[in-house]
Coordinates of C-alpha atoms and ligand atoms in Angstrom, one line a residue:
M1 CA 74.9 87.4 87.5
A2 CA 77.0 85.4 85.2
R3 CA 74.2 83.9 83.6
E4 CA 72.6 87.3 83.1
A5 CA 75.7 88.6 81.4
A6 CA 75.9 85.6 79.0
T7 CA 72.3 86.1 77.8
H8 CA 73.1 89.5 77.0
A9 CA 76.5 88.8 75.5
D10 CA 75.7 90.2 72.0
I11 CA 74.3 93.4 72.7
P12 CA 76.1 95.8 70.5
F13 CA 77.7 98.6 72.4
G14 CA 79.8 101.8 71.5
P15 CA 80.8 103.3 68.3
E16 CA 82.2 100.1 66.9
D17 CA 79.2 97.7 68.1
T18 CA 81.5 95.7 70.1
P19 CA 79.5 93.5 72.3
W20 CA 80.1 95.0 76.0
Q21 CA 82.3 92.4 77.5
K22 CA 84.5 92.4 74.7
T23 CA 85.8 95.9 75.4
F24 CA 87.5 94.5 78.6
S25 CA 91.2 94.1 78.6
R26 CA 93.3 91.8 81.1
L27 CA 93.5 94.8 83.5
R28 CA 89.7 95.4 83.5
V29 CA 88.8 92.0 84.5
V30 CA 88.4 91.0 88.1
G31 CA 88.0 87.5 89.1
G32 CA 88.0 86.1 85.6
R33 CA 85.0 88.3 84.4
P34 CA 84.4 91.8 83.2
Y35 CA 84.3 94.3 86.1
G36 CA 80.7 95.7 86.8
T37 CA 77.6 94.4 85.3
A38 CA 76.5 93.8 81.7
P39 CA 73.6 95.6 80.3
S40 CA 70.2 93.8 80.9
S41 CA 68.8 95.0 77.9
D42 CA 69.9 97.3 74.7
P43 CA 70.3 100.8 76.2
R44 CA 69.9 102.0 72.7
T45 CA 66.4 101.2 72.6
A46 CA 65.9 101.6 76.2
Y47 CA 66.0 105.6 76.1
L48 CA 64.7 108.1 74.0
E49 CA 66.5 109.0 70.6
V50 CA 68.1 112.2 69.7
P51 CA 68.3 111.7 66.1
E52 CA 71.2 114.3 65.7
V53 CA 73.4 112.4 68.2
P54 CA 73.1 108.5 67.8
H55 CA 73.3 106.7 71.1
H56 CA 76.1 104.3 69.9
K57 CA 78.5 107.1 68.9
V58 CA 78.6 108.4 72.6
Q59 CA 78.2 105.0 74.5
L60 CA 81.0 104.8 76.8
P61 CA 82.9 101.5 76.9
A62 CA 85.5 100.2 79.3
T63 CA 88.2 101.2 76.7
G64 CA 87.0 104.9 76.6
L65 CA 86.8 106.4 73.0
D66 CA 89.9 106.5 70.8
E67 CA 90.8 109.8 69.4
E68 CA 88.8 109.4 66.2
Q69 CA 85.8 108.1 67.8
Y70 CA 85.9 110.9 70.4
A71 CA 86.2 113.5 67.7
E72 CA 83.5 112.2 65.7
A73 CA 80.9 111.8 68.8
E74 CA 81.9 115.4 70.0
A75 CA 81.5 116.9 66.5
L76 CA 77.9 115.3 66.5
F77 CA 77.2 116.7 69.9
R78 CA 78.5 120.1 69.1
R79 CA 76.5 120.5 65.7
H80 CA 73.4 119.6 67.5
I81 CA 73.9 122.0 70.5
D82 CA 74.9 124.8 68.1
T83 CA 71.8 124.2 66.0
Q84 CA 69.6 124.3 69.0
T85 CA 71.4 127.5 70.3
R86 CA 70.9 129.3 67.2
N87 CA 67.1 129.0 67.3
F88 CA 66.7 129.1 71.2
A89 CA 63.6 131.1 71.8
G90 CA 61.4 129.3 74.3
Y91 CA 63.0 129.9 77.6
Q92 CA 63.8 132.9 79.7
V93 CA 67.6 132.3 79.6
N94 CA 70.0 134.5 77.9
S95 CA 72.1 132.2 75.6
A96 CA 74.4 135.1 74.1
L97 CA 77.4 133.9 76.2
D98 CA 80.9 135.2 76.0
Y99 CA 83.1 133.7 78.8
E100 CA 85.3 131.2 77.2
K101 CA 88.3 133.3 76.4
R102 CA 88.6 135.0 79.6
L103 CA 87.6 132.1 82.0
G104 CA 88.7 129.0 80.0
H105 CA 91.6 129.0 82.5
Y106 CA 89.5 128.3 85.4
L107 CA 88.0 125.2 84.1
N108 CA 91.4 123.5 85.2
R109 CA 91.1 125.1 88.8
H110 CA 88.9 124.1 91.7
L111 CA 86.9 126.7 93.0
N112 CA 84.9 125.7 96.0
N113 CA 83.0 128.1 98.2
V114 CA 82.0 125.7 100.8
G115 CA 80.4 127.5 103.8
D116 CA 79.2 131.1 104.7
P117 CA 80.5 133.6 102.1
Y118 CA 81.7 136.0 104.7
Q119 CA 83.9 133.6 106.5
S120 CA 87.2 132.3 105.2
S121 CA 87.6 128.7 104.6
S122 CA 90.3 126.3 105.1
Y123 CA 89.2 125.3 101.8
T124 CA 91.6 128.0 100.2
L125 CA 90.6 127.2 96.7
N126 CA 87.6 129.3 96.6
S127 CA 86.1 132.5 94.9
K128 CA 84.3 134.0 97.9
V129 CA 86.4 137.4 97.4
L130 CA 84.3 137.6 94.2
E131 CA 81.3 136.1 95.6
R132 CA 81.1 139.0 98.3
A133 CA 81.6 141.5 95.3
V134 CA 78.7 140.2 93.5
L135 CA 76.4 140.0 96.5
D136 CA 77.1 143.5 97.5
Y137 CA 76.4 144.6 93.9
F138 CA 72.9 142.8 94.0
A139 CA 72.3 144.0 97.8
S140 CA 72.8 147.7 96.2
L141 CA 70.7 147.0 93.1
W142 CA 67.9 145.6 95.4
H143 CA 68.0 148.5 97.9
A144 CA 69.2 146.4 100.9
K145 CA 71.6 147.7 103.6
W146 CA 75.1 147.0 102.6
P147 CA 77.7 145.7 103.3
H148 CA 76.7 142.5 105.3
D149 CA 77.4 143.1 108.9
P150 CA 76.7 140.0 111.3
E151 CA 76.0 142.8 114.0
D152 CA 73.3 144.7 112.1
P153 CA 70.0 142.9 111.6
E154 CA 69.0 145.3 108.9
S155 CA 72.0 144.5 106.6
Y156 CA 71.7 141.9 104.0
W157 CA 72.9 138.4 104.0
G158 CA 73.1 136.3 100.9
Y159 CA 74.9 133.6 99.1
V160 CA 75.3 132.5 95.6
L161 CA 73.4 129.3 94.8
T162 CA 74.8 126.3 93.2
M163 CA 71.3 125.5 91.7
G164 CA 69.1 128.3 90.5
S165 CA 66.2 129.9 91.9
S166 CA 64.6 126.5 92.7
E167 CA 67.3 126.3 95.4
G168 CA 66.6 129.8 96.5
N169 CA 62.9 129.1 96.8
L170 CA 63.8 125.9 99.0
Y171 CA 66.2 128.0 101.3
G172 CA 63.8 130.8 101.5
L173 CA 60.9 128.6 102.4
W174 CA 63.3 126.6 104.8
N175 CA 64.2 129.8 106.5
A176 CA 60.7 131.1 106.7
R177 CA 59.4 128.0 108.3
D178 CA 61.7 127.9 111.0
Y179 CA 61.4 131.6 111.5
L180 CA 57.7 131.4 111.8
S181 CA 57.8 128.2 114.0
G182 CA 60.0 129.9 116.5
K183 CA 63.3 128.4 116.1
P184 CA 66.4 130.0 117.2
L185 CA 67.8 132.8 115.4
R186 CA 71.4 133.0 114.3
A187 CA 72.1 136.2 116.2
Q188 CA 70.6 134.5 119.4
H189 CA 73.0 131.8 118.8
R190 CA 76.0 134.1 118.8
E191 CA 75.2 135.5 122.2
P192 CA 76.8 133.7 125.1
G193 CA 74.9 131.2 127.4
R194 CA 71.9 130.8 125.4
A195 CA 70.9 127.4 127.1
A196 CA 67.3 128.1 126.9
L197 CA 67.4 127.9 123.1
G198 CA 67.7 124.2 123.4
H199 CA 64.0 124.1 124.6
A200 CA 61.0 124.2 122.4
P201 CA 59.9 127.5 121.6
R202 CA 56.2 128.4 122.6
G203 CA 54.0 131.0 121.1
D204 CA 50.7 132.6 122.1
G205 CA 47.8 130.3 120.9
P206 CA 47.5 126.7 119.7
H207 CA 48.6 127.6 116.2
A208 CA 51.1 130.3 116.7
L209 CA 54.3 127.9 115.5
H210 CA 52.2 126.3 112.7
P211 CA 53.0 128.3 109.3
V212 CA 50.8 128.1 106.4
A213 CA 51.9 128.8 102.8
F214 CA 50.2 130.8 100.1
F215 CA 51.3 131.2 96.3
S216 CA 49.5 131.5 93.2
E217 CA 48.5 129.0 90.5
D218 CA 51.0 130.7 88.4
T219 CA 53.8 129.8 90.6
H220 CA 56.8 127.8 89.4
Y221 CA 56.8 124.1 90.2
S222 CA 59.8 124.4 92.5
L223 CA 57.5 125.9 95.2
T224 CA 55.2 123.0 95.3
K225 CA 58.6 120.7 95.5
A226 CA 59.7 123.0 98.2
V227 CA 56.7 122.7 100.6
R228 CA 56.6 119.0 100.2
A229 CA 60.3 118.4 100.8
L230 CA 60.0 121.0 103.8
D231 CA 56.7 119.5 104.9
I232 CA 55.0 123.0 105.1
D233 CA 51.3 123.2 105.2
T234 CA 49.8 125.0 102.3
F235 CA 46.4 126.7 103.1
H236 CA 45.0 124.0 100.5
A237 CA 46.4 121.3 102.9
L238 CA 45.3 122.8 106.1
G239 CA 42.1 124.2 104.7
S240 CA 40.9 120.8 103.4
T241 CA 41.7 118.7 106.3
R242 CA 41.0 120.9 109.2
Y243 CA 38.3 123.2 107.8
P244 CA 36.6 121.1 104.8
D245 CA 33.5 123.2 104.8
D246 CA 34.8 126.4 105.4
N247 CA 36.5 127.5 102.1
P248 CA 36.0 131.4 102.4
L249 CA 36.2 131.8 98.6
G250 CA 33.1 129.7 98.2
P251 CA 31.4 128.2 101.2
G252 CA 30.9 124.5 100.7
T253 CA 33.1 124.2 97.5
P254 CA 36.4 122.6 97.7
W255 CA 39.4 124.7 98.6
P256 CA 41.5 125.6 95.6
R257 CA 45.3 124.1 95.6
E258 CA 46.7 127.5 95.1
V259 CA 45.6 131.1 95.1
P260 CA 43.8 132.2 91.9
S261 CA 45.7 134.5 89.5
T262 CA 44.3 137.0 87.2
E263 CA 44.2 136.2 83.5
D264 CA 47.5 138.0 83.1
G265 CA 49.0 135.7 85.5
A266 CA 49.5 137.9 88.5
I267 CA 48.2 136.8 92.0
D268 CA 44.6 138.0 92.6
I269 CA 45.2 140.2 95.7
D270 CA 41.7 140.3 96.9
R271 CA 41.3 136.7 97.0
L272 CA 44.7 136.2 98.6
A273 CA 43.5 138.7 101.2
V274 CA 40.4 136.5 102.0
L275 CA 42.5 133.3 102.3
V276 CA 45.2 135.1 104.5
R277 CA 42.5 136.5 106.8
F278 CA 41.0 133.3 107.3
F279 CA 44.2 131.7 108.6
A280 CA 45.4 134.8 110.5
S281 CA 42.3 135.4 112.4
R282 CA 42.7 131.7 113.7
G283 CA 46.3 132.6 114.6
Y284 CA 48.5 130.8 111.9
P285 CA 51.6 132.6 111.0
I286 CA 51.5 133.4 107.2
L287 CA 54.0 132.7 104.5
V288 CA 53.4 134.2 101.2
S289 CA 55.7 133.4 98.1
L290 CA 55.3 135.8 95.2
N291 CA 56.4 135.7 91.6
Y292 CA 58.3 138.2 89.9
G293 CA 58.2 137.2 86.6
S294 CA 55.9 134.2 86.5
T295 CA 57.4 131.4 84.5
F296 CA 55.0 131.1 81.7
K297 CA 53.2 134.3 81.4
G298 CA 56.1 136.4 82.6
A299 CA 53.6 138.3 85.0
Y300 CA 54.8 140.3 87.9
D301 CA 52.7 140.0 91.2
D302 CA 52.2 143.5 92.6
V303 CA 54.6 142.8 95.5
E304 CA 54.1 146.3 97.0
A305 CA 50.3 145.9 97.1
V306 CA 50.5 142.6 98.5
S307 CA 52.9 143.4 101.2
R308 CA 50.7 146.2 102.3
T309 CA 47.7 144.0 102.4
V310 CA 49.2 141.0 104.2
H311 CA 50.9 143.5 106.7
D312 CA 47.6 145.1 107.4
I313 CA 45.7 141.9 107.7
C314 CA 48.3 140.4 110.2
A315 CA 48.4 143.6 112.2
E316 CA 44.8 143.1 112.9
Y317 CA 45.6 139.6 114.5
G318 CA 48.9 140.5 116.1
L319 CA 51.1 138.8 113.6
D320 CA 52.8 141.7 112.5
S321 CA 55.1 141.4 115.5
R322 CA 54.8 139.0 118.3
R323 CA 56.7 137.4 121.0
V324 CA 58.3 133.8 120.6
H325 CA 59.2 132.5 124.2
H326 CA 62.1 130.0 125.1
G327 CA 63.0 128.0 128.0
D328 CA 61.9 127.7 131.7
G329 CA 62.4 129.3 135.1
E330 CA 65.7 131.1 135.1
D331 CA 66.4 130.4 131.6
A332 CA 63.3 131.7 130.2
G333 CA 63.5 134.4 127.5
H334 CA 61.8 135.7 124.5
D335 CA 62.2 137.4 121.3
E336 CA 60.3 139.6 119.0
R337 CA 59.5 138.6 115.4
S338 CA 57.1 139.0 112.7
G339 CA 54.3 136.5 112.4
F340 CA 54.5 136.5 108.5
W341 CA 57.1 136.0 105.8
L342 CA 57.1 137.5 102.3
H343 CA 59.4 135.5 99.7
V344 CA 59.9 136.8 96.4
D345 CA 60.6 134.4 93.6
A346 CA 62.1 136.7 91.2
A347 CA 64.1 134.2 89.1
L348 CA 64.0 136.5 86.0
G349 CA 62.6 139.8 87.4
A350 CA 65.2 140.5 89.9
G351 CA 68.0 140.5 87.3
Y352 CA 65.9 142.3 84.7
V353 CA 63.4 144.7 86.0
P354 CA 65.8 147.0 87.9
Y355 CA 67.5 148.0 84.9
L356 CA 64.0 148.3 83.1
E357 CA 63.2 150.9 85.8
M358 CA 66.3 152.7 85.1
A359 CA 65.5 152.5 81.3
R360 CA 62.0 154.0 82.2
D361 CA 63.4 157.0 84.3
A362 CA 65.8 157.6 81.1
G363 CA 62.7 157.9 78.9
L364 CA 63.8 154.7 76.9
V365 CA 60.7 152.6 77.9
E366 CA 57.2 153.8 79.0
Q367 CA 56.7 151.6 81.9
A368 CA 58.2 149.3 84.5
P369 CA 56.5 147.1 87.1
P370 CA 56.2 148.1 90.7
A371 CA 58.9 147.7 93.2
F372 CA 59.7 144.1 94.4
D373 CA 62.9 144.5 96.5
F374 CA 64.1 145.4 99.8
R375 CA 62.8 149.0 99.5
L376 CA 59.7 147.2 100.8
P377 CA 60.1 146.5 104.7
D378 CA 58.1 143.5 104.5
V379 CA 60.2 141.7 102.0
H380 CA 61.9 138.9 104.0
S381 CA 63.6 137.2 101.2
L382 CA 64.2 137.0 97.5
T383 CA 66.0 134.9 95.0
M384 CA 67.1 135.4 91.2
S385 CA 68.6 132.8 88.6
G386 CA 71.9 133.9 87.3
H387 CA 71.5 131.9 83.9
K388 CA 68.2 133.7 83.1
W389 CA 68.6 137.6 82.5
M390 CA 72.3 137.6 83.0
G391 CA 73.3 134.4 81.1
T392 CA 75.5 131.8 82.5
P393 CA 76.3 128.6 80.8
W394 CA 74.7 126.6 83.7
A395 CA 72.0 127.1 86.6
C396 CA 73.2 129.5 89.3
G397 CA 71.5 132.2 91.2
V398 CA 71.6 134.4 94.2
F399 CA 69.5 134.3 97.5
M400 CA 69.1 137.3 99.8
T401 CA 67.5 138.3 103.2
R402 CA 68.2 140.4 106.0
T403 CA 70.7 139.3 108.6
G404 CA 68.3 139.7 111.5
L405 CA 66.0 136.9 109.8
Q406 CA 68.8 134.3 109.5
M407 CA 68.3 131.2 111.4
A408 CA 71.0 129.5 113.5
P409 CA 72.7 126.9 111.2
P410 CA 72.0 123.3 112.2
K411 CA 75.7 122.8 113.1
A412 CA 78.9 124.6 113.1
S413 CA 81.3 122.7 111.0
E414 CA 85.0 122.9 111.9
Y415 CA 85.9 120.7 109.1
I416 CA 85.4 123.4 106.5
G417 CA 86.5 126.2 108.9
A418 CA 83.5 128.4 108.2
T419 CA 79.8 128.3 109.4
D420 CA 77.5 126.2 107.6
T421 CA 75.0 128.7 106.8
T422 CA 74.1 127.6 103.1
F423 CA 72.2 124.7 101.6
A424 CA 74.7 122.6 99.8
G425 CA 78.1 121.4 101.2
S426 CA 80.3 122.1 98.3
R427 CA 79.3 125.2 96.7
N428 CA 80.2 126.0 93.1
G429 CA 82.7 128.5 93.1
F430 CA 83.1 129.0 89.3
S431 CA 79.2 130.8 89.1
S432 CA 80.5 133.6 91.2
L433 CA 83.3 134.0 88.9
L434 CA 80.9 134.1 85.8
M435 CA 78.7 136.5 87.5
W436 CA 81.6 139.0 88.6
D437 CA 83.0 138.6 85.1
Y438 CA 79.5 139.7 83.6
L439 CA 78.9 142.6 85.9
A440 CA 82.6 143.8 85.8
R441 CA 82.0 144.0 82.0
H442 CA 78.4 145.7 81.7
S443 CA 77.4 149.0 83.3
Y444 CA 74.2 149.9 84.4
D445 CA 73.9 152.1 81.3
D446 CA 74.7 149.1 79.1
L447 CA 72.1 146.9 81.2
A448 CA 69.4 149.6 81.1
R449 CA 70.0 149.8 77.3
L450 CA 69.7 145.9 76.8
A451 CA 66.6 146.0 79.1
A452 CA 65.0 148.4 76.6
E453 CA 65.8 146.3 73.6
C454 CA 64.5 143.2 75.0
D455 CA 61.2 145.1 76.1
G456 CA 61.1 146.4 72.5
L457 CA 61.7 143.1 70.9
A458 CA 59.0 141.5 73.2
A459 CA 56.6 144.2 72.0
Y460 CA 57.7 143.5 68.1
T461 CA 57.2 139.8 68.5
H462 CA 53.6 140.6 70.1
E463 CA 52.8 142.6 67.0
R464 CA 54.1 140.5 64.5
L465 CA 52.0 137.4 66.0
L466 CA 48.9 139.5 66.3
A467 CA 49.3 140.4 62.6
L468 CA 49.8 137.0 61.8
Q469 CA 46.5 136.0 63.7
E470 CA 44.7 138.9 61.7
Q471 CA 46.1 137.7 58.5
L472 CA 45.2 134.0 59.2
G473 CA 41.7 134.9 60.6
D474 CA 42.3 132.4 63.2
D475 CA 42.4 132.9 67.0
L476 CA 45.9 131.9 67.9
W477 CA 45.2 133.3 71.5
V478 CA 48.4 135.7 71.2
A479 CA 48.8 137.5 74.4
R480 CA 51.5 139.5 76.4
S481 CA 51.1 140.3 80.1
P482 CA 52.3 143.9 81.0
Q483 CA 56.0 144.4 80.5
S484 CA 56.3 140.6 80.2
L485 CA 59.4 139.1 77.9
S486 CA 56.9 136.2 77.3
I487 CA 54.6 136.2 74.3
R488 CA 52.3 133.2 74.4
F489 CA 50.1 131.8 71.8
R490 CA 48.6 128.5 70.3
R491 CA 50.9 125.6 70.2
P492 CA 52.0 124.9 66.7
R493 CA 53.1 121.8 65.0
A494 CA 55.7 119.6 66.9
D495 CA 58.6 120.3 64.5
I496 CA 58.3 123.9 65.1
V497 CA 58.2 123.5 68.8
H498 CA 61.4 121.6 68.7
R499 CA 63.2 123.7 66.3
Y500 CA 62.7 126.9 68.4
S501 CA 62.8 124.9 71.8
L502 CA 59.4 126.5 72.5
A503 CA 57.9 125.7 76.1
S504 CA 54.5 124.4 76.4
E505 CA 51.8 124.6 78.8
T506 CA 48.3 124.0 79.2
V507 CA 46.1 126.8 80.4
H508 CA 42.7 126.6 81.7
A509 CA 40.3 129.2 80.6
D510 CA 36.6 129.2 80.4
G511 CA 36.5 125.7 81.5
T512 CA 38.6 124.5 78.7
A513 CA 42.0 123.5 78.4
R514 CA 44.1 125.3 75.9
S515 CA 47.7 124.0 74.6
Y516 CA 49.9 127.2 74.7
V517 CA 53.6 127.7 73.9
H518 CA 55.6 130.9 74.7
L519 CA 58.5 132.6 73.3
Y520 CA 60.9 134.6 75.5
A521 CA 62.4 137.9 73.8
M522 CA 65.8 137.3 75.6
R523 CA 69.0 139.1 74.5
H524 CA 70.2 136.7 72.1
L525 CA 67.0 136.6 70.0
T526 CA 66.9 139.0 67.0
R527 CA 64.0 140.3 65.0
Q528 CA 65.2 138.3 62.2
R529 CA 64.8 135.0 63.9
V530 CA 61.3 136.2 65.1
D531 CA 60.6 137.0 61.5
E532 CA 61.7 133.5 60.4
L533 CA 59.5 131.9 63.0
V534 CA 56.4 133.9 62.0
G535 CA 57.1 132.8 58.6
E536 CA 57.0 129.2 59.5
L537 CA 53.8 129.9 61.5
R538 CA 52.2 131.4 58.4
Q539 CA 52.6 128.1 56.5
P540 CA 49.5 125.9 55.9
G541 CA 49.4 123.1 58.6
A542 CA 51.7 125.1 61.2
F543 CA 48.8 124.8 63.6
P544 CA 47.2 121.3 63.7
P545 CA 43.4 121.9 64.1
D546 CA 43.1 120.2 67.4
P547 CA 46.3 120.7 69.5
P548 CA 47.0 117.9 71.8
A549 CA 46.5 119.2 75.4
G550 CA 49.1 118.5 78.4
T551 CA 51.9 117.6 76.1
G552 CA 54.6 119.5 77.9
T553 CA 55.6 121.3 80.8
A554 CA 56.9 124.9 81.2
G555 CA 59.9 126.1 83.0
A556 CA 63.5 126.6 82.6
Ligands
PLP601 C1 62.9 129.5 86.2 C2 62.1 129.7 87.3 C3 62.4 129.3 88.7 C4 63.5 128.1 89.0 O1 64.7 128.6 88.6 P1 65.8 127.5 88.4 O2 66.9 128.6 88.2 O3 65.6 126.9 87.1 O4 66.1 126.8 89.4 C5 61.7 129.5 89.7 N1 60.6 130.3 89.8 C6 60.4 131.1 88.7 C7 59.4 132.1 88.4 C8 61.0 130.7 87.2 O5 60.9 131.2 86.2

C-alpha cells in the first residue's frame, strides 16, 4: 500500500492541482499516513470528460473545498445543467418544474415513509398522510375502488415508489410471480391459525405453478432486468429449452426473444394470442406485461383487447380461475385465484392519457387511446413514473394493484412499526410531498388543457419534420405513432443529439438496422424550440450520410 501511494504521489488532485496526499492535515492522518487509499492512476483521465465541468474543479480532497473553490465549481455545474435544461427535448420527462419556493423548507427535514403506507410507523418523520392522499387521487383517476380497505379485496392497494416505473415493474412482476406460483396471499395471512400456509402449495397439473412471462419487443429494458432478477421464465427461455422445435409462430424457426410488435410499436395481439395459447394449453400460468406509452415510439398497447384475448384463452384451459391447494390432512385448504396476471407498464401513459381522455370528451382533441386501467377487470397491477408526465426533480412513481391480489410480506417488521409490504426499506417521503404539491395546484381542467397542448405540440413537431423531409428531398424516416408524444426520425449529427439530449435507438426494419432518435413533446418544450431544432436540421451536414448504428440506448 505504502509503495503504491508513493508511486502515485504526484498525481494532481482537486482545484489547486495539489498531490492527493498533500491535502491531509494532522487530524486526517492515521498511523502516520493519510487516511484512505491514494489514487492508483489519474482519475481525471480515467473517466469520460464533461467539457463544461472540468474534473479537477469538482474533485473532493480531504480538505473539502473552500468558499471560493466551491462557488466556482457550483457555478460551472449550474451553467451546464441550466443550458441542458433549456434544450432538453429527447426524453419523456417534464422539466418545467416549480417546487423550490414552497418545498425548499423540506430539504432540511427527514421524510421517510418506511413500511406500508396505510399503517402508522414509529418513524414519525414521514409524509404518509400525503402519500395516502396521492394514492387515493390516482386510484380514482384510474377507476379503482377506493379508499383502500384491507378487508375489501376489490379496493386498491398501492404505494409511492422510491425509484420510477422500473421499481413498479419489478414489484409488479414479483407479486405476479408469487401469486401465480401459489404463494400465500396477504389476506390469508391475516386469518388466524393459518399453519397450512407454511406448506408448499400445489396446483393441478405439472406446470400449474410455473409462470411464464410475455412482453413485446418495444418493452422497456427494466422488464428484462426484472425477469432476470426474479428468475421468471420468459416464453423465449421456456420455449427454447423445453420446446425448441415447436415455436408456434414458425415451426422449426427459433423462438423470438419477445412478442413481435406492429410497426407503430404496439404489441401484435394475434401473435401474442398464439404464444399465450401454446403455454396456457400446457397448463402454465400466464404473466403478460403491457406498455402504455412504449419508451421509444410512445405506442399504446391495446390493453382492453389484450385483456379480453388473454382472458378468453385462459378460460379455455381453466386458467381464468383455479384452485391452489395448501397443507395436508386436517390442515388442508385451498384458495381460488386467477391463473394469469396482467401488468400494465404505464410509465408515461397513466399520468397523461386520463387527461387526454377528458380533453377528447371536451372536444379539445380528436382521439385518445383505449382504456388501460382498473375499469378492465383483468388488469392486475399498473405503474406510473412521477417524473415523466407530472414532472418531479428526481425519479419516483406509483404502483397500484387490488388488495385481494397482495402477497403476504416476507416478514412483519416490529422495528419500523409497520408491515413491510413495499420493495425498499427506507422509502423516500419527499416524492409523496412533490406529487401532493403538484396535484394540489393543478385541477383536472388544467391537466386536460395541458394534455391537449402537448398533443398539439407533438402534431406540430411531426408536421414540421415532415415538411423538412419534403424540403430536403431525403427520407428522414419521420414517424409518430397514434397519439404518441414521441416523434422519431433519423439520427442527426452528434453535436445536435447532445445539444437537445435526443435519445437514440436502433430500429430494425426490413432486415436493416436504422439509427433513430426521438423527441418528446413534453410540457416544457415550446414551438420556438422545435423551430430552432428544425432550423439546425435543415443545415447542410446535419444528417451524416451513414449514421452509425447502435451508438445509444433509449429510455429515461
Ligand atoms: C421510463 C420507462 C420505464 C422506467 O421508468 P423509470 O421511471 O425510469 O424507472 C419503464 N417503462 C416505460 C415504458 C418507460 O417509458
